[in-house]
Coordinates of C-alpha atoms in Angstrom, one line a residue:
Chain A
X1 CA 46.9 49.2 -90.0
X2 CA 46.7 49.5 -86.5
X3 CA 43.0 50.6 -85.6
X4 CA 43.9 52.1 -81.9
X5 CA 45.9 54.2 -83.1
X6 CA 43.7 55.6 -86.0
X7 CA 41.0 55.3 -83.2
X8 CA 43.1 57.7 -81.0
X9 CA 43.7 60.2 -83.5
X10 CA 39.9 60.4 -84.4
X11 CA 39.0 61.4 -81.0
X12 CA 42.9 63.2 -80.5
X13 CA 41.2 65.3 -84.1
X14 CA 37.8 65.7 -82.3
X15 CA 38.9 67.1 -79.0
X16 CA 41.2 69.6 -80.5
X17 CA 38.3 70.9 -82.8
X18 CA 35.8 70.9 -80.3
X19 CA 38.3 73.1 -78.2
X20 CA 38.9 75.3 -80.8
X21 CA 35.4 75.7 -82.0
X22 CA 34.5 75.9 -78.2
X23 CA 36.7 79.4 -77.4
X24 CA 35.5 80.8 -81.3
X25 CA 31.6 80.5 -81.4
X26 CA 29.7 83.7 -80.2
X27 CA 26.8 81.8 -79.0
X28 CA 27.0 80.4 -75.7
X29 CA 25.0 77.7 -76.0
X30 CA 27.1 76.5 -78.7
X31 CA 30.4 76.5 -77.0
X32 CA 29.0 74.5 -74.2
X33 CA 28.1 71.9 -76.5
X34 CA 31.6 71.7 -78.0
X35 CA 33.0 71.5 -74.8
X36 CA 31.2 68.7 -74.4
X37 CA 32.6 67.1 -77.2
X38 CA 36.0 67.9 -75.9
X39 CA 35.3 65.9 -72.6
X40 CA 33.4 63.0 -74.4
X41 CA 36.5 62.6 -77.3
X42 CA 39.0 62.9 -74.2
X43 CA 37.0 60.7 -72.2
X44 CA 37.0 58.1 -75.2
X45 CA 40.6 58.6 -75.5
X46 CA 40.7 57.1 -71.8
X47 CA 39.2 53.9 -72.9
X48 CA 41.4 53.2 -75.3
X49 CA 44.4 53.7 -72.9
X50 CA 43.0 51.0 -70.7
X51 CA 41.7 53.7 -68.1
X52 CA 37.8 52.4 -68.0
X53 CA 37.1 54.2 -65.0
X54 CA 38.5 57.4 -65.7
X55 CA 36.7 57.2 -68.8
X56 CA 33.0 56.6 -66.6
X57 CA 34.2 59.5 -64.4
X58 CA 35.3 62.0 -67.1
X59 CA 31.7 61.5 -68.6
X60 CA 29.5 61.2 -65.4
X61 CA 31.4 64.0 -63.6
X62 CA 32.5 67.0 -66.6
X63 CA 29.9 65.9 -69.5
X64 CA 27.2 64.8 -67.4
X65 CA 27.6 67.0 -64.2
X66 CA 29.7 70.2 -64.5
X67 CA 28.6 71.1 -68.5
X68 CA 25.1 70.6 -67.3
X69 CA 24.9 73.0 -64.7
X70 CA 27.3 75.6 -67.6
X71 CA 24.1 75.1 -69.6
X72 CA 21.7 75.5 -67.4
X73 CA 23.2 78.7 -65.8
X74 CA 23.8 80.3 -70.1
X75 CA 20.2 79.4 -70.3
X76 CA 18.7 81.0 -67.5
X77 CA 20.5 84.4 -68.5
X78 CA 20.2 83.7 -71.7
X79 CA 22.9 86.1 -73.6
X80 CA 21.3 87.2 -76.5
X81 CA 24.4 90.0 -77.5
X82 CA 28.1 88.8 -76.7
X83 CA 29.8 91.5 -75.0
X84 CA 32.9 92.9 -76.2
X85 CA 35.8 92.7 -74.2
X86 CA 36.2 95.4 -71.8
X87 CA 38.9 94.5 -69.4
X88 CA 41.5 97.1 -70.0
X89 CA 45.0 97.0 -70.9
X90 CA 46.0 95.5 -67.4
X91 CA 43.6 92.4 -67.5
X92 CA 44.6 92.0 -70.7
X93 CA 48.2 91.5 -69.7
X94 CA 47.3 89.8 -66.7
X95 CA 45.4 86.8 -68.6
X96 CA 48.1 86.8 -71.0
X97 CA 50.9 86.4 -68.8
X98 CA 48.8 83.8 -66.8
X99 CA 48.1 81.7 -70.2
X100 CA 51.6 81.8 -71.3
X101 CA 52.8 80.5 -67.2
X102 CA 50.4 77.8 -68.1
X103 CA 51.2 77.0 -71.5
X104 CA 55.2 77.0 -70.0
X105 CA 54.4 74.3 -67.2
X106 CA 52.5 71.9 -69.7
X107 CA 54.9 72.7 -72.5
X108 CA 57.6 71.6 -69.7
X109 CA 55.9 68.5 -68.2
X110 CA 55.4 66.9 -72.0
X111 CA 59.1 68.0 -72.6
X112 CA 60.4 65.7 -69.6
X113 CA 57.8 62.4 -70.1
X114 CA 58.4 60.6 -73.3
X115 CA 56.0 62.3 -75.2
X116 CA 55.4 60.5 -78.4
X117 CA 57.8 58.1 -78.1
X118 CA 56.8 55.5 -75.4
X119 CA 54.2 53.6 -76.6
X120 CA 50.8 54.8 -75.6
X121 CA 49.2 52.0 -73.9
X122 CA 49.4 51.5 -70.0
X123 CA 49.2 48.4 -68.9
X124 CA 45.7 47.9 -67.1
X125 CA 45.4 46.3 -63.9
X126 CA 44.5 43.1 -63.5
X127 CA 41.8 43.4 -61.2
X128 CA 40.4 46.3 -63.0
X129 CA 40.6 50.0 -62.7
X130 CA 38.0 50.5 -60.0
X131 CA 39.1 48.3 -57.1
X132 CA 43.0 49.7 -58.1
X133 CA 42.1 53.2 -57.5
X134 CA 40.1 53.2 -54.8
X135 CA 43.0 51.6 -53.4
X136 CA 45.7 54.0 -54.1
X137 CA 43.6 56.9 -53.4
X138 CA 42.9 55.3 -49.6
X139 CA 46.6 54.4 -48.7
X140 CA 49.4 56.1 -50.4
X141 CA 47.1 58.9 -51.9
X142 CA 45.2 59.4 -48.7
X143 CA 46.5 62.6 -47.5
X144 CA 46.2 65.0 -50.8
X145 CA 42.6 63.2 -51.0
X146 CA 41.6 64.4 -48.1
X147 CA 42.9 68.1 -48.4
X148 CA 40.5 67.8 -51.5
X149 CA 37.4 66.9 -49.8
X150 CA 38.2 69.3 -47.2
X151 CA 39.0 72.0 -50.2
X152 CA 35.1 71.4 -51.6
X153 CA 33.7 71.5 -48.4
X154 CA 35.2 75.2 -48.0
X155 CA 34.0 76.0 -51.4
X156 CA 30.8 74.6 -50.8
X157 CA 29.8 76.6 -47.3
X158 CA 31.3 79.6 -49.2
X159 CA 28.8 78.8 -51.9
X160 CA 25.5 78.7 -49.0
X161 CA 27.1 81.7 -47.5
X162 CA 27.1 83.8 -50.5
X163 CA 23.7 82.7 -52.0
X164 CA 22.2 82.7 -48.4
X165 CA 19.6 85.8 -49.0
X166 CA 21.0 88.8 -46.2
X167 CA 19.2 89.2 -42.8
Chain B
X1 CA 36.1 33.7 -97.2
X2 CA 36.1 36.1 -94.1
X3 CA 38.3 35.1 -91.0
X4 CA 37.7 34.1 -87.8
X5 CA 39.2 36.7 -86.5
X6 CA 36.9 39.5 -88.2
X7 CA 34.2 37.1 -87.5
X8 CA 34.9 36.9 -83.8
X9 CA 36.0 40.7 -83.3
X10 CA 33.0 42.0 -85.6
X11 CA 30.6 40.3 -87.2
X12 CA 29.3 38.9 -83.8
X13 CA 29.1 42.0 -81.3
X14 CA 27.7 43.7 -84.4
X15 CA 25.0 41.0 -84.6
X16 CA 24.1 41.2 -81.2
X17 CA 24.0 44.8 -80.6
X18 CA 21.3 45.1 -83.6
X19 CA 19.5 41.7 -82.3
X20 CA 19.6 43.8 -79.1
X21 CA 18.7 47.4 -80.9
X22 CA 15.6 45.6 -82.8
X23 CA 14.4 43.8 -79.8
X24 CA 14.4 46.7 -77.6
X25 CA 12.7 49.1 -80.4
X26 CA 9.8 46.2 -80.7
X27 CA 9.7 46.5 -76.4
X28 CA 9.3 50.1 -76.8
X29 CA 6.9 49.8 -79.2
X30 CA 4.4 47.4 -77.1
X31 CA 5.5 49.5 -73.8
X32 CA 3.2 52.5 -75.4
X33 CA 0.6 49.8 -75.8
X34 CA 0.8 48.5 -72.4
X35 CA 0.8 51.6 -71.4
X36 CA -2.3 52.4 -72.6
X37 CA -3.6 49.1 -72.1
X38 CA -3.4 49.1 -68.1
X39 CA -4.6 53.1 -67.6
X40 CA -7.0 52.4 -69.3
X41 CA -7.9 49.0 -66.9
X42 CA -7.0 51.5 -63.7
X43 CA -9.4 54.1 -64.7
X44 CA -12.3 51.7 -66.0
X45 CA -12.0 52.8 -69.7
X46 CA -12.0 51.2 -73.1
X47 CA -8.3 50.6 -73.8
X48 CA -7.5 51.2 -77.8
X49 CA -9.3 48.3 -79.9
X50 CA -9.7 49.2 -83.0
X51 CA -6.5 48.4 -85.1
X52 CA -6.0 44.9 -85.4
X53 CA -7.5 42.4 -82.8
X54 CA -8.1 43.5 -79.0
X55 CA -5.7 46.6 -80.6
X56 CA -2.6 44.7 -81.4
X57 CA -1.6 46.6 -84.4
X58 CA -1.9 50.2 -82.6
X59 CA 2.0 50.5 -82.4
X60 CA 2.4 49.8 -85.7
X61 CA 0.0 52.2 -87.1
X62 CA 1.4 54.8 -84.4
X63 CA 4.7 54.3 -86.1
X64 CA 3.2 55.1 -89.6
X65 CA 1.1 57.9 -88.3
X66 CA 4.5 59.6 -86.6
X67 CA 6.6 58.7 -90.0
X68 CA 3.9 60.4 -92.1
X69 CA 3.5 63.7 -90.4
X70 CA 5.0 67.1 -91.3
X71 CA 8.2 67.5 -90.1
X72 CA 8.2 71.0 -88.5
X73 CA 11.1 73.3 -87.5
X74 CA 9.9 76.2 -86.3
X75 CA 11.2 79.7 -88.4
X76 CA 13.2 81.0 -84.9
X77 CA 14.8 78.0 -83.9
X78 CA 18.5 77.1 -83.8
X79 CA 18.2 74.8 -86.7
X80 CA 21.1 72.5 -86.2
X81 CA 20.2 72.1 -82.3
X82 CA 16.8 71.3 -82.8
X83 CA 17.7 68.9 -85.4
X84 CA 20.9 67.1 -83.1
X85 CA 18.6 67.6 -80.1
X86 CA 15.9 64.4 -80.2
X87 CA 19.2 62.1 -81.9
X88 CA 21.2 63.7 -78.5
X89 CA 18.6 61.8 -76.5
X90 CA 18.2 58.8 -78.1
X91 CA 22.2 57.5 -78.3
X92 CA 22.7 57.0 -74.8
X93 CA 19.5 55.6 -73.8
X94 CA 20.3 52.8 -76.7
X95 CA 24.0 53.2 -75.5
X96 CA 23.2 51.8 -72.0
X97 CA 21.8 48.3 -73.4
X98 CA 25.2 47.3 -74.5
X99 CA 26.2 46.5 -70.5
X100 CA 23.1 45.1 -68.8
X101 CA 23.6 40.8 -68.8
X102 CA 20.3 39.3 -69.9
X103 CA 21.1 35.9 -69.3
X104 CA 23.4 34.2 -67.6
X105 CA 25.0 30.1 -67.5
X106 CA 27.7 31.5 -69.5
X107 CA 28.1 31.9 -73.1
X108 CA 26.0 29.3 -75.6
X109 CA 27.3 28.4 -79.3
X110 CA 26.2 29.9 -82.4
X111 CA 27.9 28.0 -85.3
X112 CA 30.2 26.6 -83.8
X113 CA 31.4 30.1 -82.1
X114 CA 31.0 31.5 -78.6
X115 CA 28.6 34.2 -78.0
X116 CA 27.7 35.8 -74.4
X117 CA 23.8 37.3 -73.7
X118 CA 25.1 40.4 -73.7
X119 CA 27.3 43.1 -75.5
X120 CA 30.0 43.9 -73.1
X121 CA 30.6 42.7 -69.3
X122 CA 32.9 45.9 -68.4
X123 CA 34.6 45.7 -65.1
X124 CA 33.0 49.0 -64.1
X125 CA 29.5 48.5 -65.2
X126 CA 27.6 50.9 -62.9
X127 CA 29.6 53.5 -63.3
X128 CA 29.6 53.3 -66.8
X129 CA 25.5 53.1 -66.9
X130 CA 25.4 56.7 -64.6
X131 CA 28.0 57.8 -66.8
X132 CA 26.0 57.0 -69.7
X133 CA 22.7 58.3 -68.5
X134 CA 23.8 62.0 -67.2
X135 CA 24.1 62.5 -70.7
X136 CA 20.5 61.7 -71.7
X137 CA 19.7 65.2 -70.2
X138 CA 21.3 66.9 -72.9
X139 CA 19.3 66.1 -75.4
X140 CA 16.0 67.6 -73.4
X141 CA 18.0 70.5 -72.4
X142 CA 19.2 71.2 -76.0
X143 CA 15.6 70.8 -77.7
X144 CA 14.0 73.1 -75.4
X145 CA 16.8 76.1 -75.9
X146 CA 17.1 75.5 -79.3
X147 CA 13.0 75.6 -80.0
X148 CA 13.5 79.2 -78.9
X149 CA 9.8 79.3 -76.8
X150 CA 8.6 79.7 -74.2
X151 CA 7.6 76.7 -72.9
X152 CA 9.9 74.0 -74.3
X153 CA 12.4 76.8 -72.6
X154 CA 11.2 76.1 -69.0
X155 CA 10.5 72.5 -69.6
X156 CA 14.0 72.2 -70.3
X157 CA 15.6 74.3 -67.5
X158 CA 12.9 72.3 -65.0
X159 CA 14.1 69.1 -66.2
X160 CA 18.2 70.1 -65.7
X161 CA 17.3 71.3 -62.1
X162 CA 15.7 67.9 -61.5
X163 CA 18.0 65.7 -63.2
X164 CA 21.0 67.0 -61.6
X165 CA 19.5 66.9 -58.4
X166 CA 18.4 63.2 -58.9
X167 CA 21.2 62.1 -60.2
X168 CA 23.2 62.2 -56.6
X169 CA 20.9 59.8 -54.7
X170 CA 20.4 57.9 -58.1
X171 CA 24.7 57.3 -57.6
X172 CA 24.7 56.9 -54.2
X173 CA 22.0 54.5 -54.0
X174 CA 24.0 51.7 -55.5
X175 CA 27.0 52.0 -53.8
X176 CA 25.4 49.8 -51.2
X177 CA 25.0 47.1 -53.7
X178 CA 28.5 47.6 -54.7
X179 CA 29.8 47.0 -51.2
X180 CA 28.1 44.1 -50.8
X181 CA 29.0 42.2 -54.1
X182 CA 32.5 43.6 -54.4
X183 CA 32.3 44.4 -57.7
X184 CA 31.0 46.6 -60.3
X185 CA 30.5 45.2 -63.0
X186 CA 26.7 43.7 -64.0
X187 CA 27.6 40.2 -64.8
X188 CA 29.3 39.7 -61.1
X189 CA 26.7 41.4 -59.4
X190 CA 24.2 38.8 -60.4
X191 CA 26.7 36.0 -59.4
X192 CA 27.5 37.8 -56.5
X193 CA 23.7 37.5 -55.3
X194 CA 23.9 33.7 -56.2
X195 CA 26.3 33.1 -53.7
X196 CA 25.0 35.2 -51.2
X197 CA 22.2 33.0 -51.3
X198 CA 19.5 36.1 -51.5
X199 CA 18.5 39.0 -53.4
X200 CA 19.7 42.8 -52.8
X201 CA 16.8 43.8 -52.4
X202 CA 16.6 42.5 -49.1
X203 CA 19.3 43.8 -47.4
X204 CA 19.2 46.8 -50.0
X205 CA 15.8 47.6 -49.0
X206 CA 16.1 51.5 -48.6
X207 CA 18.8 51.4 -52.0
X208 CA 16.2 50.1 -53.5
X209 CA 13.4 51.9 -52.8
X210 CA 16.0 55.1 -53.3
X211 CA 17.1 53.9 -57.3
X212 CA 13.9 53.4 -58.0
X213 CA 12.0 56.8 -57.1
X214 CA 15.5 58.1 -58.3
X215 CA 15.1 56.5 -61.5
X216 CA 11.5 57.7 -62.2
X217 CA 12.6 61.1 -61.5
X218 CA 15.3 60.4 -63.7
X219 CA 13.8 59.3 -66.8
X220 CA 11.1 62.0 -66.8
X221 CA 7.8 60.4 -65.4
X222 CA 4.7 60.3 -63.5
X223 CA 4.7 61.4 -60.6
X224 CA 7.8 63.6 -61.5
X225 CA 6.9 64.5 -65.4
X226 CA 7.8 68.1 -64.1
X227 CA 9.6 68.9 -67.7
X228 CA 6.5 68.0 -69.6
X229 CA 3.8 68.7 -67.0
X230 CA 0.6 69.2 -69.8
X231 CA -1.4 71.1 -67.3
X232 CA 1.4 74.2 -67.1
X233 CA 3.8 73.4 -69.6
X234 CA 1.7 72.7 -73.3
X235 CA 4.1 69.7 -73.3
X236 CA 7.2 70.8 -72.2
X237 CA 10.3 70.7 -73.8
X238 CA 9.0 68.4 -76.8
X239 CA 6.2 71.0 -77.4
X240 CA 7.6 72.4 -80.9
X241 CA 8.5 68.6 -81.9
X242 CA 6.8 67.0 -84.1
X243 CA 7.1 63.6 -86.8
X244 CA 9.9 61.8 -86.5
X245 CA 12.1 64.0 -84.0
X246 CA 8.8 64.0 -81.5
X247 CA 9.1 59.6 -82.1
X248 CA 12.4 60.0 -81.3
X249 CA 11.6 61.7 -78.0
X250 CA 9.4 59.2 -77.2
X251 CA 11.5 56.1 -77.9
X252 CA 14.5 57.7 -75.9
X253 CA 11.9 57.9 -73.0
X254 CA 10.4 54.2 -73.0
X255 CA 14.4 52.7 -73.7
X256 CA 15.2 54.9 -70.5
X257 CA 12.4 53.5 -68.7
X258 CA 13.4 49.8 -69.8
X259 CA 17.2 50.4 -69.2
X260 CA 16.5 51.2 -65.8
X261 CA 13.8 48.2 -65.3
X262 CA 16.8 46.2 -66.1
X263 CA 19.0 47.8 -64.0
X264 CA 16.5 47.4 -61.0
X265 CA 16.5 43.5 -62.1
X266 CA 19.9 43.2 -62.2
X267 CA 20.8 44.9 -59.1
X268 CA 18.9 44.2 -56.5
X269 CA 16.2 41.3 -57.7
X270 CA 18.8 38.7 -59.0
X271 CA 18.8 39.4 -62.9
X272 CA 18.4 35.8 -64.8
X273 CA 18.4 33.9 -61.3
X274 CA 15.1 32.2 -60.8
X275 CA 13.6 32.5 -57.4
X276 CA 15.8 30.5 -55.0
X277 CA 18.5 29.5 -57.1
X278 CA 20.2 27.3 -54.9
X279 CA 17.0 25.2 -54.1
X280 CA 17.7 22.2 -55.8
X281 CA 13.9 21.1 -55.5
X282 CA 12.4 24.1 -57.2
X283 CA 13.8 23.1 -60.5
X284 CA 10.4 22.8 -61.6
X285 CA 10.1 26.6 -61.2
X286 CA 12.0 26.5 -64.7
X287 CA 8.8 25.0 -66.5
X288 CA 10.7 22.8 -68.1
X289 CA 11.9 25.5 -70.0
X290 CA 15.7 24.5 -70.0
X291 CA 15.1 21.4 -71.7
X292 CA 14.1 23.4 -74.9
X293 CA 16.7 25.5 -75.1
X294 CA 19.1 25.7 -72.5
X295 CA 19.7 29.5 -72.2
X296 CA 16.1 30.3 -72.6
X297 CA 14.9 30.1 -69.1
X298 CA 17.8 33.0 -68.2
X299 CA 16.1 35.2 -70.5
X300 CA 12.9 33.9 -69.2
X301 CA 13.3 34.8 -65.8
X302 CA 15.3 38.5 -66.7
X303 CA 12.4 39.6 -69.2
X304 CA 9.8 38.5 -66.6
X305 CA 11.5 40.3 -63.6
X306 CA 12.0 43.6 -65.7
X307 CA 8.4 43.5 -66.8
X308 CA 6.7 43.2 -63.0
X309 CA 9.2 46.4 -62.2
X310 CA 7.9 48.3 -65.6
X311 CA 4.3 47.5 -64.8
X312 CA 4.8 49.0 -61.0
X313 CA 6.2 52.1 -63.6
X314 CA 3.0 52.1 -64.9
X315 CA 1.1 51.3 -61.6
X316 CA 2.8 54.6 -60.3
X317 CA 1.5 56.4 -63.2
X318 CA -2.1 55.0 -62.6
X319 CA -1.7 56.1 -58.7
X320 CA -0.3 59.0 -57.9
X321 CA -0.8 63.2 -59.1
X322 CA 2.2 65.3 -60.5
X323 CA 4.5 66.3 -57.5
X324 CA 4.3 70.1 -57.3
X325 CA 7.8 71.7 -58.4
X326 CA 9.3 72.7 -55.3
X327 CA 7.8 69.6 -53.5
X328 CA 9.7 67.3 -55.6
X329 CA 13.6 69.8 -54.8
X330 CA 12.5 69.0 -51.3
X331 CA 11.8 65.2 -51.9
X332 CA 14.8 65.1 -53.7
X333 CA 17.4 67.0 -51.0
X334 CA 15.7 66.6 -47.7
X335 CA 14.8 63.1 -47.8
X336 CA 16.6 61.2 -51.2
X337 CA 20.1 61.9 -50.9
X338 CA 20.4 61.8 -47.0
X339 CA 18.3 58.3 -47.0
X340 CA 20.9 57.0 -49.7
X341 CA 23.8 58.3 -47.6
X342 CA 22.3 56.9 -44.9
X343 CA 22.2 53.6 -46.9
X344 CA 25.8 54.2 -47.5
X345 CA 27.3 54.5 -44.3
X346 CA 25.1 51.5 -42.8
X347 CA 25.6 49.1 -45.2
X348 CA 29.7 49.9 -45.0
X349 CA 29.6 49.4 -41.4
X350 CA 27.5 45.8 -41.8
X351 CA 30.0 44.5 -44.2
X352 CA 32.9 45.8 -42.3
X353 CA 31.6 44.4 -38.7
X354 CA 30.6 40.8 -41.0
X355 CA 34.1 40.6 -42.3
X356 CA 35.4 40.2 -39.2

C-alpha cells in the first residue's frame, strides 16, 4: 500500500468536506472553522508534495492570519439570524455567470496539465524550499512581485482612507 | 519479529515524541509550582507547603483536584465548540515541540540504532514554529464565542486583536537571525552561532528584546494577560471552563510559555552550546558531565538556558502591572513592529556590507 497516497486522499477527503460544510452551515462561526479545515487539509497536502514552505505559509498566512481576522470581524457583529438572500434576479445571474467563468478557467487549466496522470510528487530542491523561492521570487519573478507589493500597498491606504473617521 | 524498517520509520519518532510529550507535561506541571514558588519569594509570602515536603506534591494533587471536578457546559453554549475549543489550544502548542533541537553533537545510539535529540530538523523550522503558533489563537477565540457570555466573549475578541497584532513583530523579529545564520531551520541555527564564534543575542540585541516582549504578548501573560485580565474580565475567555477543559487551558498556556523559552535558547542564546564553545580551556565548564554520558551535557546546557529565560517570564510577572488595553495596541504598532523592521533593514545592510 502506498501510505502518501492514502495520506493524500485523507486530507484531498478533508478539504472537499470542509468546503462543502463551509458554504452549507447557517452559523457563521461555524463555516469559519471549516474553512479552516479546508486551508490546514490543503496546507497538509503541500507537505506531502515536497512543498514545506508553502505548507508554513498556507498555515501562518490563511489559517493563522486571514481566518482569524474572518472570526474576529463574525464575532464582533455577531449574526444571530442569517439573512435570506435578497439580491434580485440580476445579482443572481451576475454571481452565476461569474462562478461558471470561473469554474470554465480551472476546469480548462486541469484539462491541459496532466491531471491525474503524472505522478504527484515534485521533486524538492535540494537546498530546500526556502532559499529556492526566495530566489525565484527576487530574479525571474521580480517584476509581478513587485506589482504585488505595490497592489497591497494601494489596498492598504485605501483601507486608512476609508476607516479614517470624516473631518 | 518487526523490521527495521518499521522500527526505524516508526517505532523511534513515536518513542521520542511521547518521551518528549511526558517530559514537557511533567515541565508544565512544576512550571505552576515554580510559579508559585518565586511570587511568592518576590512578594515576601509563604509559597504552598503543605502537600508533600517544602510542597513538592502540589502539582500532583492540582492534577487530581482538576480531574475530579464537575465538568460544566453551560445550557447556552455551542456544545461542540466549547468541547473542540480547550483540545484546539492544546495541539499546537504540543505540536511546536516536535522542531526545537534539544541537544546537539549529532545523533547517539539506542540499541544499536541512530536516534537524533529531537523529532524533526525541517529545513524551514521558523516558519514552521510561527505557522504553528498563529493557530493557538483559535482555540481562545473559539472557547470564548462558543461559551455564549459575556465575558469569555470579550476575552476572546481582546486576545484576537492582540495576537494578530503581535504576531507581525513576533515574524519580523527573527528574520534578523535568519540573515545572519543563512538558514532556517533550528538545528543550523545553533551551528551557525558555533561558527560565528558568539551568540545572536549580541548582535540581535533589539530582535531579541523584540521576540521576547512579542512572545509574552503572544502566549497570553503578565504584563499583557489582556484576554484574562481578573480585575475586568472574571477570567476572561476560560471563565465558563472548568475540570478538565480549564487543565487543558492551562497546560496549552505553560507549553506555549516553554516552547517559546526554547525558541529564545535556540535562537539567539546558542541552544545546547555551552558558554564559549570554542574555548578549548573551558572544558571544565562541562562539569565533567560528558564523561557520564556523552549527550547529557547538550541537554544540560539547553534545559539550563531555557529555564533562566522562563524564570525572567516569571520575574516579569513578579515586576510589572497589567498594560492598559489601548497602551499595549500602541506598544505593539508604534514602537514593536517599526523597532523589528528597523532590525530588519540594519541587520540586512550589516551582512550585505560584511560579505563584501
Amino acid at each position: 500500500m502506498d501510505w502518501g497516497l492514502a495520506i493524500f486522499y485523507f486530507f484531498a477527503a478533508l478539504a472537499v468536506v470542509g468546503g462543502v460544510m463551509m458554504i452549507t452551515r447557517k452559523n457563521a462561526v461555524h463555516a469559519a472553522v471549516y474553512l479552516v479545515l479546508t486551508f490546514v487539509s490543503v496546507a497538509a497536502i503541500y507537505i506531502i508534495l515536497g512543498a514545506e514552505f508553502l505548507f508554513a505559509v498556507q498555515v501562518l498566512v490563511y489559517a493563522g492570519g486571514i481566518m482569524v481576522l474572518f472570526l474576529f470581524v463574525i464575532m464582533l457583529v455577531n449574526l444571530e439570524e442569517p439573512r435570506r438572500f435578497s439580491g434580485g434576479r440580476l445579482r443572481l445571474m451576475t454571481s452565476a455567470v461569474v462562478t461558471l467563468l470561473l469554474f470554465g478557467m480551472l476546469a480548462r487549466l486541469f484539462a491541459r496539465s496532466d491531471g491525474g496522470h503524472a505522478p504527484i510528487v515534485a521533486a524538492p530542491a535540494a537546498e530546500g524550499n526556502l532559499q529556492l523561492v526566495g530566489a525565484l521570487l527576487f530574479t525571474d519573478y521580480l517584476l509581478p512581485f513587485e506589482v504585488v507589493s505595490v497592489l497591497l500597498l494601494v489596498a492598504m491606504i485605501g483601507a486608512i482612507v476609508l476607516g479614517r473617521p470624516r473631518a | 519479529m518487526i523490521s527495521d524498517n518499521i522500527i526505524r520509520n516508526f517505532i523511534i519518532p513515536l518513542t521520542q515524541v511521547l518521551v518528549i510529550l511526558g517530559v514537557a507535561s511533567g515541565a508544565v506541571a512544576y512550571m505552576t509550582l515554580v510559579e508559585r514558588k518565586i511570587l511568592a519569594f518576590m512578594q515576601l509570602r509563604l509559597s504552598p507547603r503543605r502537600v508533600g515536603p517544602h510542597g513538592l506534591l502540589q502539582p500532583i494533587a492540582d492534577g487530581i483536584k482538576l480531574l475530579l471536578k464537575e465538568d460544566i457546559t453551560p445550557d447556552k453554549a455551542d456544545r461542540i465548540l466549547f468541547t473542540l475549543a480547550p483540545i484546539v489550544t492544546v495541539i499546537p502548542a504540543f505540536t511546536a515541540l516536535a522542531v526545537i533541537p534539544f541537544s546537539g553533537g549529532g545523533t547517539f545510539q539506542i540499541f544499536g540504532y541512530q536516534v537524533t535529540p529531537w523529532i524533526a530538523d525541517v529545513n524551514v523550522g521558523l516558519v514552521f514554529l510561527l505557522a504553528i503558533s498563529s493557530l493557538g489563537i483559535y482555540g481562545i477565540m473559539l472557547g470564548g464565542w462558543a461559551s455564549n457570555s459575556k465575558y469569555p466573549m470579550l476575552g476572546a475578541l481582546r486576545s484576537a486583536a492582540q495576537m494578530v497584532s503581535y504576531e507581525v513583530p513576533f515574524g519580523f523579529s527573527i528574520i534578523g537571525v535568519m540573515m545572519l545564520s543563512g538558514t532556517a531551520s533550528m538545528v543550523g541555527i545553533v551551528e551557525a552561532q558555533r561558527e560565528a564564534h558568539v551568540w545572536y543575542f549580541l548582535p540581535q540585541i533589539f530582535g531579541l528584546f523584540v521576540f521576547f516582549v512579542s512572545g509574552v504578548a503572544e502566549t497570553n501573560r503578565l504584563p499583557f494577560d489582556l484576554p484574562e485580565a481578573e480585575a475586568e474580565l472574571v477570567a476572561g475567555f476560560h471563565t465558563e471552563y472548568t475540570g478538565m477543559k480549564f487543565a487543558l487551558y492551562m497546560l496549552a498556556e505553560y507549553t506555549s510559555m516553554i516552547v517559546v523559552a526554547s525558541i529564545v535558547t535556540t535562537l539567539f542564546f546558542g541552544g545546547w552550546l555551552r558558554p564559549f564553545p570554542n574555548v578549548e580551556a573551558l572544558g571544565f565548564l562541562n562539569l565533567g558531565l560528558d564523561r557520564i554520558h556523552p549527550v547529557l551535557p547538550g541537554y544540560f546546557w539547553f534545559l539550563l538556558k531555557t529555564f533562566l529565560v522562563l524564570f525572567v517570564y516569571l520575574w516579569l510577572r513578579g515586576t510589572f502591572p497589567r498594560y492598559r488595553y489601548d497602551q499595549l495596541m500602541r506598544l505593539g504598532w508604534y514602537w514593536m513592529i517599526p523597532l523589528s523592521i528597523m532590525n530588519v533593514i540594519v541587520t540586512g545592510g550589516v551582512v550585505l556590507l560584511l560579505r563584501r
